[in-house]
């Protein structure tokens, strides 16, 4: 969104974005320490979500922990037993909101220490992209900057994932910021709040959907027959509005069998939308870095 869209509330919007950005920054630093060989992914994700709440925010989406060929949208399932492996390349992507205003950030942790260049590639791409942002900058030039940086390390940018605007109770909105050279372009305006997230890959630079889905969001009220489904709609719509949530979050309230059945109906009736895990081919490694920033006249302010 643009913080000047509603002139009356510009100060409040900026203040809330700054607070959620600061929470993201702190929790990213604390959270990175939880990514250790043999540590539980589920415990790390839950701890990170709790750190966001303790810092005075709410998770804008479930803590994403995507490993190796996974690029995004992976979060542990209920009772997940997976632990970090000694060769894992781990993307920690987290978001917080304060009064709805969303900030989004990500970092890559290379547990073997053998993939320093891959990690550096997405970090350099992010830094270089940030350095050219100002009111009037073209998203096409940002994409080009990101691609050049990653290619200079002999890796590929992931072309079908992009940076995005963030807003009030919205994690992904216009403008979309490409991670490669595209003919399409949008001019950034002063006050735009955007998240940049370059991904560097040792593979083809294209992700596809996995069969597993752990993250969902409420889309629209829809008549459903199943009673648990009705209860879940009511709970999620009031608790999350349209912000994404994890299936494991529902297990505090309902039994597993009821949740599985309800989710199936909620997806087919289009009341809910699912976000399948996005991944490259097996054997590929992916790194990612992300910051949220506010576009200024001659530069930008990184809030995460
Ligand atoms: Co993002």
PDB file of N, CA and C in Angstrom, residues 140-236:
ATOM      1  N   UNK A 140      11.036  -2.804 -13.329  1.00  0.00           N
ATOM      2  CA  UNK A 140      11.823  -3.526 -14.339  1.00  0.00           C
ATOM      3  C   UNK A 140      13.327  -3.413 -14.059  1.00  0.00           C
ATOM      4  N   UNK A 141      13.749  -2.202 -13.649  1.00  0.00           N
ATOM      5  CA  UNK A 141      15.180  -1.988 -13.362  1.00  0.00           C
ATOM      6  C   UNK A 141      15.597  -2.705 -12.080  1.00  0.00           C
ATOM      7  N   UNK A 142      14.681  -2.812 -11.132  1.00  0.00           N
ATOM      8  CA  UNK A 142      14.989  -3.535  -9.890  1.00  0.00           C
ATOM      9  C   UNK A 142      15.175  -5.024 -10.215  1.00  0.00           C
ATOM     10  N   UNK A 143      14.272  -5.564 -11.037  1.00  0.00           N
ATOM     11  CA  UNK A 143      14.377  -6.966 -11.451  1.00  0.00           C
ATOM     12  C   UNK A 143      15.690  -7.231 -12.167  1.00  0.00           C
ATOM     13  N   UNK A 144      16.068  -6.305 -13.009  1.00  0.00           N
ATOM     14  CA  UNK A 144      17.298  -6.429 -13.772  1.00  0.00           C
ATOM     15  C   UNK A 144      18.516  -6.407 -12.846  1.00  0.00           C
ATOM     16  N   UNK A 145      18.484  -5.519 -11.857  1.00  0.00           N
ATOM     17  CA  UNK A 145      19.570  -5.415 -10.865  1.00  0.00           C
ATOM     18  C   UNK A 145      19.713  -6.724 -10.081  1.00  0.00           C
ATOM     19  N   UNK A 146      18.571  -7.280  -9.678  1.00  0.00           N
ATOM     20  CA  UNK A 146      18.569  -8.540  -8.915  1.00  0.00           C
ATOM     21  C   UNK A 146      19.147  -9.672  -9.768  1.00  0.00           C
ATOM     22  N   UNK A 147      18.673  -9.779 -11.011  1.00  0.00           N
ATOM     23  CA  UNK A 147      19.142 -10.853 -11.894  1.00  0.00           C
ATOM     24  C   UNK A 147      20.644 -10.737 -12.130  1.00  0.00           C
ATOM     25  N   UNK A 148      21.125  -9.525 -12.402  1.00  0.00           N
ATOM     26  CA  UNK A 148      22.566  -9.337 -12.663  1.00  0.00           C
ATOM     27  C   UNK A 148      23.408  -9.773 -11.482  1.00  0.00           C
ATOM     28  N   UNK A 149      22.976  -9.382 -10.279  1.00  0.00           N
ATOM     29  CA  UNK A 149      23.755  -9.737  -9.083  1.00  0.00           C
ATOM     30  C   UNK A 149      23.824 -11.253  -8.938  1.00  0.00           C
ATOM     31  N   UNK A 150      22.693 -11.930  -9.055  1.00  0.00           N
ATOM     32  CA  UNK A 150      22.669 -13.389  -8.842  1.00  0.00           C
ATOM     33  C   UNK A 150      23.454 -14.099  -9.953  1.00  0.00           C
ATOM     34  N   UNK A 151      23.299 -13.622 -11.179  1.00  0.00           N
ATOM     35  CA  UNK A 151      24.021 -14.254 -12.296  1.00  0.00           C
ATOM     36  C   UNK A 151      25.537 -14.052 -12.179  1.00  0.00           C
ATOM     37  N   UNK A 152      25.947 -12.947 -11.548  1.00  0.00           N
ATOM     38  CA  UNK A 152      27.389 -12.718 -11.382  1.00  0.00           C
ATOM     39  C   UNK A 152      28.012 -13.777 -10.472  1.00  0.00           C
ATOM     40  N   UNK A 153      27.183 -14.453  -9.672  1.00  0.00           N
ATOM     41  CA  UNK A 153      27.659 -15.572  -8.843  1.00  0.00           C
ATOM     42  C   UNK A 153      27.443 -16.919  -9.547  1.00  0.00           C
ATOM     43  N   UNK A 154      26.997 -16.864 -10.812  1.00  0.00           N
ATOM     44  CA  UNK A 154      26.727 -18.078 -11.597  1.00  0.00           C
ATOM     45  C   UNK A 154      25.544 -18.892 -11.059  1.00  0.00           C
ATOM     46  N   UNK A 155      24.583 -18.211 -10.427  1.00  0.00           N
ATOM     47  CA  UNK A 155      23.341 -18.871 -10.032  1.00  0.00           C
ATOM     48  C   UNK A 155      22.194 -18.258 -10.815  1.00  0.00           C
ATOM     49  N   UNK A 156      20.995 -18.839 -10.670  1.00  0.00           N
ATOM     50  CA  UNK A 156      19.831 -18.295 -11.368  1.00  0.00           C
ATOM     51  C   UNK A 156      18.860 -17.659 -10.385  1.00  0.00           C
ATOM     52  N   UNK A 157      18.294 -16.491 -10.741  1.00  0.00           N
ATOM     53  CA  UNK A 157      17.220 -15.947  -9.908  1.00  0.00           C
ATOM     54  C   UNK A 157      15.957 -16.783 -10.154  1.00  0.00           C
ATOM     55  N   UNK A 158      15.141 -16.961  -9.150  1.00  0.00           N
ATOM     56  CA  UNK A 158      13.865 -17.666  -9.380  1.00  0.00           C
ATOM     57  C   UNK A 158      12.893 -16.668  -9.991  1.00  0.00           C
ATOM     58  N   UNK A 159      12.457 -16.974 -11.229  1.00  0.00           N
ATOM     59  CA  UNK A 159      11.688 -16.009 -12.010  1.00  0.00           C
ATOM     60  C   UNK A 159      10.206 -15.986 -11.648  1.00  0.00           C
ATOM     61  N   UNK A 160       9.682 -17.104 -11.166  1.00  0.00           N
ATOM     62  CA  UNK A 160       8.242 -17.089 -10.837  1.00  0.00           C
ATOM     63  C   UNK A 160       7.959 -16.894  -9.344  1.00  0.00           C
ATOM     64  N   UNK A 161       8.875 -16.179  -8.685  1.00  0.00           N
ATOM     65  CA  UNK A 161       8.592 -15.654  -7.341  1.00  0.00           C
ATOM     66  C   UNK A 161       8.984 -14.188  -7.390  1.00  0.00           C
ATOM     67  N   UNK A 162       8.252 -13.334  -6.673  1.00  0.00           N
ATOM     68  CA  UNK A 162       8.588 -11.917  -6.779  1.00  0.00           C
ATOM     69  C   UNK A 162       8.363 -11.181  -5.475  1.00  0.00           C
ATOM     70  N   UNK A 163       8.966 -10.006  -5.393  1.00  0.00           N
ATOM     71  CA  UNK A 163       8.697  -9.101  -4.289  1.00  0.00           C
ATOM     72  C   UNK A 163       7.278  -8.560  -4.460  1.00  0.00           C
ATOM     73  N   UNK A 164       6.800  -7.813  -3.469  1.00  0.00           N
ATOM     74  CA  UNK A 164       5.386  -7.456  -3.467  1.00  0.00           C
ATOM     75  C   UNK A 164       5.123  -6.283  -2.550  1.00  0.00           C
ATOM     76  N   UNK A 165       4.027  -5.577  -2.808  1.00  0.00           N
ATOM     77  CA  UNK A 165       3.574  -4.582  -1.849  1.00  0.00           C
ATOM     78  C   UNK A 165       3.024  -5.289  -0.619  1.00  0.00           C
ATOM     79  N   UNK A 166       3.078  -4.600   0.543  1.00  0.00           N
ATOM     80  CA  UNK A 166       2.400  -5.102   1.741  1.00  0.00           C
ATOM     81  C   UNK A 166       1.423  -4.029   2.197  1.00  0.00           C
ATOM     82  N   UNK A 167       0.436  -4.426   2.998  1.00  0.00           N
ATOM     83  CA  UNK A 167      -0.560  -3.434   3.402  1.00  0.00           C
ATOM     84  C   UNK A 167      -1.213  -3.769   4.716  1.00  0.00           C
ATOM     85  N   UNK A 168      -2.430  -3.226   4.897  1.00  0.00           N
ATOM     86  CA  UNK A 168      -3.175  -3.426   6.123  1.00  0.00           C
ATOM     87  C   UNK A 168      -3.902  -4.759   6.013  1.00  0.00           C
ATOM     88  N   UNK A 169      -3.488  -5.729   6.807  1.00  0.00           N
ATOM     89  CA  UNK A 169      -4.015  -7.095   6.751  1.00  0.00           C
ATOM     90  C   UNK A 169      -3.827  -7.734   5.376  1.00  0.00           C
ATOM     91  N   UNK A 170      -2.807  -7.291   4.634  1.00  0.00           N
ATOM     92  CA  UNK A 170      -2.502  -7.892   3.338  1.00  0.00           C
ATOM     93  C   UNK A 170      -0.999  -8.151   3.249  1.00  0.00           C
ATOM     94  N   UNK A 171      -0.646  -9.397   2.904  1.00  0.00           N
ATOM     95  CA  UNK A 171       0.774  -9.736   2.790  1.00  0.00           C
ATOM     96  C   UNK A 171       1.282  -9.560   1.357  1.00  0.00           C
ATOM     97  N   UNK A 172       0.420  -9.817   0.382  1.00  0.00           N
ATOM     98  CA  UNK A 172       0.847  -9.695  -1.019  1.00  0.00           C
ATOM     99  C   UNK A 172      -0.119  -8.805  -1.765  1.00  0.00           C
ATOM    100  N   UNK A 173       0.404  -7.701  -2.308  1.00  0.00           N
ATOM    101  CA  UNK A 173      -0.447  -6.844  -3.129  1.00  0.00           C
ATOM    102  C   UNK A 173       0.424  -6.156  -4.185  1.00  0.00           C
ATOM    103  N   UNK A 174      -0.187  -5.397  -5.037  1.00  0.00           N
ATOM    104  CA  UNK A 174       0.563  -4.651  -6.043  1.00  0.00           C
ATOM    105  C   UNK A 174       1.417  -3.586  -5.341  1.00  0.00           C
ATOM    106  N   UNK A 175       2.541  -3.185  -5.886  1.00  0.00           N
ATOM    107  CA  UNK A 175       3.122  -3.687  -7.133  1.00  0.00           C
ATOM    108  C   UNK A 175       3.913  -4.977  -6.899  1.00  0.00           C
ATOM    109  N   UNK A 176       4.033  -5.765  -7.963  1.00  0.00           N
ATOM    110  CA  UNK A 176       4.873  -6.941  -7.914  1.00  0.00           C
ATOM    111  C   UNK A 176       6.268  -6.532  -8.381  1.00  0.00           C
ATOM    112  N   UNK A 177       7.315  -6.984  -7.657  1.00  0.00           N
ATOM    113  CA  UNK A 177       8.691  -6.586  -7.987  1.00  0.00           C
ATOM    114  C   UNK A 177       9.423  -7.816  -8.521  1.00  0.00           C
ATOM    115  N   UNK A 178       9.689  -7.874  -9.808  1.00  0.00           N
ATOM    116  CA  UNK A 178      10.262  -9.090 -10.397  1.00  0.00           C
ATOM    117  C   UNK A 178      11.697  -9.328  -9.934  1.00  0.00           C
ATOM    118  N   UNK A 179      12.101 -10.595  -9.996  1.00  0.00           N
ATOM    119  CA  UNK A 179      13.475 -10.981  -9.657  1.00  0.00           C
ATOM    120  C   UNK A 179      14.290 -11.245 -10.919  1.00  0.00           C
ATOM    121  N   UNK A 180      13.814 -10.739 -12.079  1.00  0.00           N
ATOM    122  CA  UNK A 180      14.532 -10.933 -13.343  1.00  0.00           C
ATOM    123  C   UNK A 180      14.123  -9.816 -14.307  1.00  0.00           C
ATOM    124  N   UNK A 181      14.706  -9.844 -15.492  1.00  0.00           N
ATOM    125  CA  UNK A 181      14.401  -8.792 -16.464  1.00  0.00           C
ATOM    126  C   UNK A 181      13.042  -9.061 -17.104  1.00  0.00           C
ATOM    127  N   UNK A 182      12.128  -8.109 -16.972  1.00  0.00           N
ATOM    128  CA  UNK A 182      10.806  -8.291 -17.585  1.00  0.00           C
ATOM    129  C   UNK A 182      10.465  -7.040 -18.407  1.00  0.00           C
ATOM    130  N   UNK A 183       9.689  -7.193 -19.462  1.00  0.00           N
ATOM    131  CA  UNK A 183       9.271  -6.008 -20.227  1.00  0.00           C
ATOM    132  C   UNK A 183       8.286  -5.156 -19.422  1.00  0.00           C
ATOM    133  N   UNK A 184       7.477  -5.830 -18.597  1.00  0.00           N
ATOM    134  CA  UNK A 184       6.456  -5.130 -17.821  1.00  0.00           C
ATOM    135  C   UNK A 184       7.114  -4.272 -16.737  1.00  0.00           C
ATOM    136  N   UNK A 185       6.565  -3.094 -16.464  1.00  0.00           N
ATOM    137  CA  UNK A 185       7.145  -2.280 -15.390  1.00  0.00           C
ATOM    138  C   UNK A 185       6.110  -1.411 -14.704  1.00  0.00           C
ATOM    139  N   UNK A 186       6.390  -1.088 -13.437  1.00  0.00           N
ATOM    140  CA  UNK A 186       5.554  -0.184 -12.647  1.00  0.00           C
ATOM    141  C   UNK A 186       6.498   0.838 -12.027  1.00  0.00           C
ATOM    142  N   UNK A 187       6.060   2.097 -11.985  1.00  0.00           N
ATOM    143  CA  UNK A 187       6.903   3.124 -11.367  1.00  0.00           C
ATOM    144  C   UNK A 187       6.596   3.207  -9.870  1.00  0.00           C
ATOM    145  N   UNK A 188       7.633   3.137  -9.036  1.00  0.00           N
ATOM    146  CA  UNK A 188       7.421   3.230  -7.590  1.00  0.00           C
ATOM    147  C   UNK A 188       7.130   4.671  -7.200  1.00  0.00           C
ATOM    148  N   UNK A 189       6.252   4.825  -6.205  1.00  0.00           N
ATOM    149  CA  UNK A 189       5.889   6.162  -5.736  1.00  0.00           C
ATOM    150  C   UNK A 189       6.371   6.362  -4.295  1.00  0.00           C
ATOM    151  N   UNK A 190       6.602   7.623  -3.945  1.00  0.00           N
ATOM    152  CA  UNK A 190       6.962   7.945  -2.567  1.00  0.00           C
ATOM    153  C   UNK A 190       5.851   7.429  -1.642  1.00  0.00           C
ATOM    154  N   UNK A 191       6.238   6.710  -0.585  1.00  0.00           N
ATOM    155  CA  UNK A 191       5.242   6.184   0.357  1.00  0.00           C
ATOM    156  C   UNK A 191       4.805   4.756   0.080  1.00  0.00           C
ATOM    157  N   UNK A 192       5.226   4.191  -1.046  1.00  0.00           N
ATOM    158  CA  UNK A 192       4.915   2.774  -1.307  1.00  0.00           C
ATOM    159  C   UNK A 192       5.639   1.914  -0.275  1.00  0.00           C
ATOM    160  N   UNK A 193       4.944   0.920   0.260  1.00  0.00           N
ATOM    161  CA  UNK A 193       5.574  -0.012   1.194  1.00  0.00           C
ATOM    162  C   UNK A 193       5.693  -1.353   0.485  1.00  0.00           C
ATOM    163  N   UNK A 194       6.930  -1.784   0.288  1.00  0.00           N
ATOM    164  CA  UNK A 194       7.147  -2.996  -0.507  1.00  0.00           C
ATOM    165  C   UNK A 194       8.162  -3.927   0.172  1.00  0.00           C
ATOM    166  N   UNK A 195       8.029  -5.209  -0.145  1.00  0.00           N
ATOM    167  CA  UNK A 195       8.988  -6.209   0.322  1.00  0.00           C
ATOM    168  C   UNK A 195       9.731  -6.726  -0.907  1.00  0.00           C
ATOM    169  N   UNK A 196      11.066  -6.717  -0.825  1.00  0.00           N
ATOM    170  CA  UNK A 196      11.884  -7.279  -1.917  1.00  0.00           C
ATOM    171  C   UNK A 196      12.397  -8.616  -1.449  1.00  0.00           C
ATOM    172  N   UNK A 197      12.298  -9.637  -2.303  1.00  0.00           N
ATOM    173  CA  UNK A 197      12.783 -10.951  -1.876  1.00  0.00           C
ATOM    174  C   UNK A 197      13.406 -11.743  -3.016  1.00  0.00           C
ATOM    175  N   UNK A 198      14.678 -11.446  -3.307  1.00  0.00           N
ATOM    176  CA  UNK A 198      15.366 -12.237  -4.330  1.00  0.00           C
ATOM    177  C   UNK A 198      15.675 -13.653  -3.839  1.00  0.00           C
ATOM    178  N   UNK A 199      15.536 -14.609  -4.757  1.00  0.00           N
ATOM    179  CA  UNK A 199      15.879 -16.006  -4.494  1.00  0.00           C
ATOM    180  C   UNK A 199      16.969 -16.398  -5.485  1.00  0.00           C
ATOM    181  N   UNK A 200      18.064 -17.005  -4.986  1.00  0.00           N
ATOM    182  CA  UNK A 200      19.114 -17.516  -5.873  1.00  0.00           C
ATOM    183  C   UNK A 200      19.049 -19.038  -5.850  1.00  0.00           C
ATOM    184  N   UNK A 201      19.191 -19.653  -7.024  1.00  0.00           N
ATOM    185  CA  UNK A 201      19.032 -21.105  -7.123  1.00  0.00           C
ATOM    186  C   UNK A 201      20.187 -21.741  -7.882  1.00  0.00           C
ATOM    187  N   UNK A 202      20.565 -22.960  -7.455  1.00  0.00           N
ATOM    188  CA  UNK A 202      21.564 -23.723  -8.203  1.00  0.00           C
ATOM    189  C   UNK A 202      20.892 -24.474  -9.355  1.00  0.00           C
ATOM    190  N   UNK A 203      19.563 -24.403  -9.433  1.00  0.00           N
ATOM    191  CA  UNK A 203      18.814 -25.135 -10.460  1.00  0.00           C
ATOM    192  C   UNK A 203      18.315 -24.237 -11.572  1.00  0.00           C
ATOM    193  N   UNK A 204      17.112 -24.519 -12.058  1.00  0.00           N
ATOM    194  CA  UNK A 204      16.576 -23.863 -13.255  1.00  0.00           C
ATOM    195  C   UNK A 204      16.078 -22.440 -13.004  1.00  0.00           C
ATOM    196  N   UNK A 205      15.789 -22.107 -11.747  1.00  0.00           N
ATOM    197  CA  UNK A 205      15.238 -20.779 -11.471  1.00  0.00           C
ATOM    198  C   UNK A 205      13.738 -20.709 -11.666  1.00  0.00           C
ATOM    199  N   UNK A 206      13.081 -21.862 -11.600  1.00  0.00           N
ATOM    200  CA  UNK A 206      11.611 -21.912 -11.698  1.00  0.00           C
ATOM    201  C   UNK A 206      11.106 -22.849 -10.603  1.00  0.00           C
ATOM    202  N   UNK A 207      10.116 -22.388  -9.832  1.00  0.00           N
ATOM    203  CA  UNK A 207       9.560 -23.270  -8.808  1.00  0.00           C
ATOM    204  C   UNK A 207       8.218 -23.812  -9.271  1.00  0.00           C
ATOM    205  N   UNK A 208       7.845 -24.952  -8.679  1.00  0.00           N
ATOM    206  CA  UNK A 208       6.509 -25.487  -8.914  1.00  0.00           C
ATOM    207  C   UNK A 208       5.902 -25.874  -7.570  1.00  0.00           C
ATOM    208  N   UNK A 209       4.606 -26.192  -7.620  1.00  0.00           N
ATOM    209  CA  UNK A 209       3.885 -26.501  -6.385  1.00  0.00           C
ATOM    210  C   UNK A 209       4.100 -27.943  -5.974  1.00  0.00           C
ATOM    211  N   UNK A 210       4.377 -28.133  -4.694  1.00  0.00           N
ATOM    212  CA  UNK A 210       4.451 -29.463  -4.098  1.00  0.00           C
ATOM    213  C   UNK A 210       3.007 -29.923  -3.820  1.00  0.00           C
ATOM    214  N   UNK A 211       2.856 -31.214  -3.506  1.00  0.00           N
ATOM    215  CA  UNK A 211       1.505 -31.700  -3.174  1.00  0.00           C
ATOM    216  C   UNK A 211       1.094 -31.289  -1.764  1.00  0.00           C
ATOM    217  N   UNK A 212       2.102 -31.001  -0.908  1.00  0.00           N
ATOM    218  CA  UNK A 212       1.785 -30.680   0.480  1.00  0.00           C
ATOM    219  C   UNK A 212       1.376 -29.221   0.643  1.00  0.00           C
ATOM    220  N   UNK A 213       0.320 -28.982   1.417  1.00  0.00           N
ATOM    221  CA  UNK A 213      -0.114 -27.627   1.746  1.00  0.00           C
ATOM    222  C   UNK A 213      -0.298 -27.533   3.251  1.00  0.00           C
ATOM    223  N   UNK A 214       0.368 -26.581   3.872  1.00  0.00           N
ATOM    224  CA  UNK A 214       0.259 -26.381   5.324  1.00  0.00           C
ATOM    225  C   UNK A 214      -0.326 -25.017   5.670  1.00  0.00           C
ATOM    226  N   UNK A 215      -0.378 -24.122   4.645  1.00  0.00           N
ATOM    227  CA  UNK A 215      -0.783 -22.738   4.901  1.00  0.00           C
ATOM    228  C   UNK A 215      -2.051 -22.427   4.112  1.00  0.00           C
ATOM    229  N   UNK A 216      -2.989 -21.743   4.754  1.00  0.00           N
ATOM    230  CA  UNK A 216      -4.287 -21.429   4.155  1.00  0.00           C
ATOM    231  C   UNK A 216      -4.672 -19.997   4.519  1.00  0.00           C
ATOM    232  N   UNK A 217      -5.630 -19.450   3.782  1.00  0.00           N
ATOM    233  CA  UNK A 217      -6.224 -18.198   4.240  1.00  0.00           C
ATOM    234  C   UNK A 217      -7.711 -18.187   3.901  1.00  0.00           C
ATOM    235  N   UNK A 218      -8.431 -17.363   4.659  1.00  0.00           N
ATOM    236  CA  UNK A 218      -9.872 -17.187   4.432  1.00  0.00           C
ATOM    237  C   UNK A 218     -10.056 -16.285   3.218  1.00  0.00           C
ATOM    238  N   UNK A 219     -10.899 -16.730   2.271  1.00  0.00           N
ATOM    239  CA  UNK A 219     -11.142 -15.952   1.064  1.00  0.00           C
ATOM    240  C   UNK A 219     -12.501 -15.249   1.106  1.00  0.00           C
ATOM    241  N   UNK A 220     -13.559 -16.027   1.288  1.00  0.00           N
ATOM    242  CA  UNK A 220     -14.909 -15.450   1.249  1.00  0.00           C
ATOM    243  C   UNK A 220     -15.869 -16.352   2.022  1.00  0.00           C
ATOM    244  N   UNK A 221     -16.929 -15.748   2.593  1.00  0.00           N
ATOM    245  CA  UNK A 221     -17.926 -16.573   3.270  1.00  0.00           C
ATOM    246  C   UNK A 221     -18.577 -17.468   2.236  1.00  0.00           C
ATOM    247  N   UNK A 222     -18.856 -18.676   2.625  1.00  0.00           N
ATOM    248  CA  UNK A 222     -19.376 -19.620   1.649  1.00  0.00           C
ATOM    249  C   UNK A 222     -20.204 -20.641   2.409  1.00  0.00           C
ATOM    250  N   UNK A 223     -21.338 -21.034   1.872  1.00  0.00           N
ATOM    251  CA  UNK A 223     -22.177 -21.985   2.612  1.00  0.00           C
ATOM    252  C   UNK A 223     -21.525 -23.361   2.643  1.00  0.00           C
ATOM    253  N   UNK A 224     -21.208 -23.844   3.826  1.00  0.00           N
ATOM    254  CA  UNK A 224     -20.626 -25.182   3.962  1.00  0.00           C
ATOM    255  C   UNK A 224     -21.502 -26.006   4.907  1.00  0.00           C
ATOM    256  N   UNK A 225     -21.554 -27.318   4.652  1.00  0.00           N
ATOM    257  CA  UNK A 225     -22.462 -28.188   5.408  1.00  0.00           C
ATOM    258  C   UNK A 225     -21.826 -28.655   6.717  1.00  0.00           C
ATOM    259  N   UNK A 226     -20.542 -28.942   6.639  1.00  0.00           N
ATOM    260  CA  UNK A 226     -19.831 -29.513   7.770  1.00  0.00           C
ATOM    261  C   UNK A 226     -19.770 -28.523   8.947  1.00  0.00           C
ATOM    262  N   UNK A 227     -20.136 -29.002  10.142  1.00  0.00           N
ATOM    263  CA  UNK A 227     -20.227 -28.089  11.285  1.00  0.00           C
ATOM    264  C   UNK A 227     -18.866 -27.549  11.713  1.00  0.00           C
ATOM    265  N   UNK A 228     -17.844 -28.416  11.720  1.00  0.00           N
ATOM    266  CA  UNK A 228     -16.496 -27.938  12.059  1.00  0.00           C
ATOM    267  C   UNK A 228     -16.046 -26.897  11.036  1.00  0.00           C
ATOM    268  N   UNK A 229     -16.369 -27.135   9.767  1.00  0.00           N
ATOM    269  CA  UNK A 229     -15.997 -26.178   8.717  1.00  0.00           C
ATOM    270  C   UNK A 229     -16.595 -24.803   9.019  1.00  0.00           C
ATOM    271  N   UNK A 230     -17.856 -24.797   9.450  1.00  0.00           N
ATOM    272  CA  UNK A 230     -18.504 -23.515   9.788  1.00  0.00           C
ATOM    273  C   UNK A 230     -17.807 -22.845  10.968  1.00  0.00           C
ATOM    274  N   UNK A 231     -17.453 -23.659  11.972  1.00  0.00           N
ATOM    275  CA  UNK A 231     -16.758 -23.097  13.141  1.00  0.00           C
ATOM    276  C   UNK A 231     -15.378 -22.553  12.746  1.00  0.00           C
ATOM    277  N   UNK A 232     -14.686 -23.288  11.870  1.00  0.00           N
ATOM    278  CA  UNK A 232     -13.346 -22.848  11.457  1.00  0.00           C
ATOM    279  C   UNK A 232     -13.431 -21.535  10.677  1.00  0.00           C
ATOM    280  N   UNK A 233     -14.395 -21.422   9.772  1.00  0.00           N
ATOM    281  CA  UNK A 233     -14.575 -20.155   9.024  1.00  0.00           C
ATOM    282  C   UNK A 233     -14.761 -19.003  10.004  1.00  0.00           C
ATOM    283  N   UNK A 234     -15.654 -19.204  10.949  1.00  0.00           N
ATOM    284  CA  UNK A 234     -15.974 -18.136  11.892  1.00  0.00           C
ATOM    285  C   UNK A 234     -14.734 -17.722  12.697  1.00  0.00           C
ATOM    286  N   UNK A 235     -14.011 -18.736  13.181  1.00  0.00           N
ATOM    287  CA  UNK A 235     -12.813 -18.466  13.980  1.00  0.00           C
ATOM    288  C   UNK A 235     -11.747 -17.745  13.154  1.00  0.00           C
ATOM    289  N   UNK A 236     -11.453 -18.282  11.972  1.00  0.00           N
ATOM    290  CA  UNK A 236     -10.364 -17.728  11.159  1.00  0.00           C
ATOM    291  C   UNK A 236     -10.716 -16.325  10.653  1.00  0.00           C
TER     292      UNK A 236
END
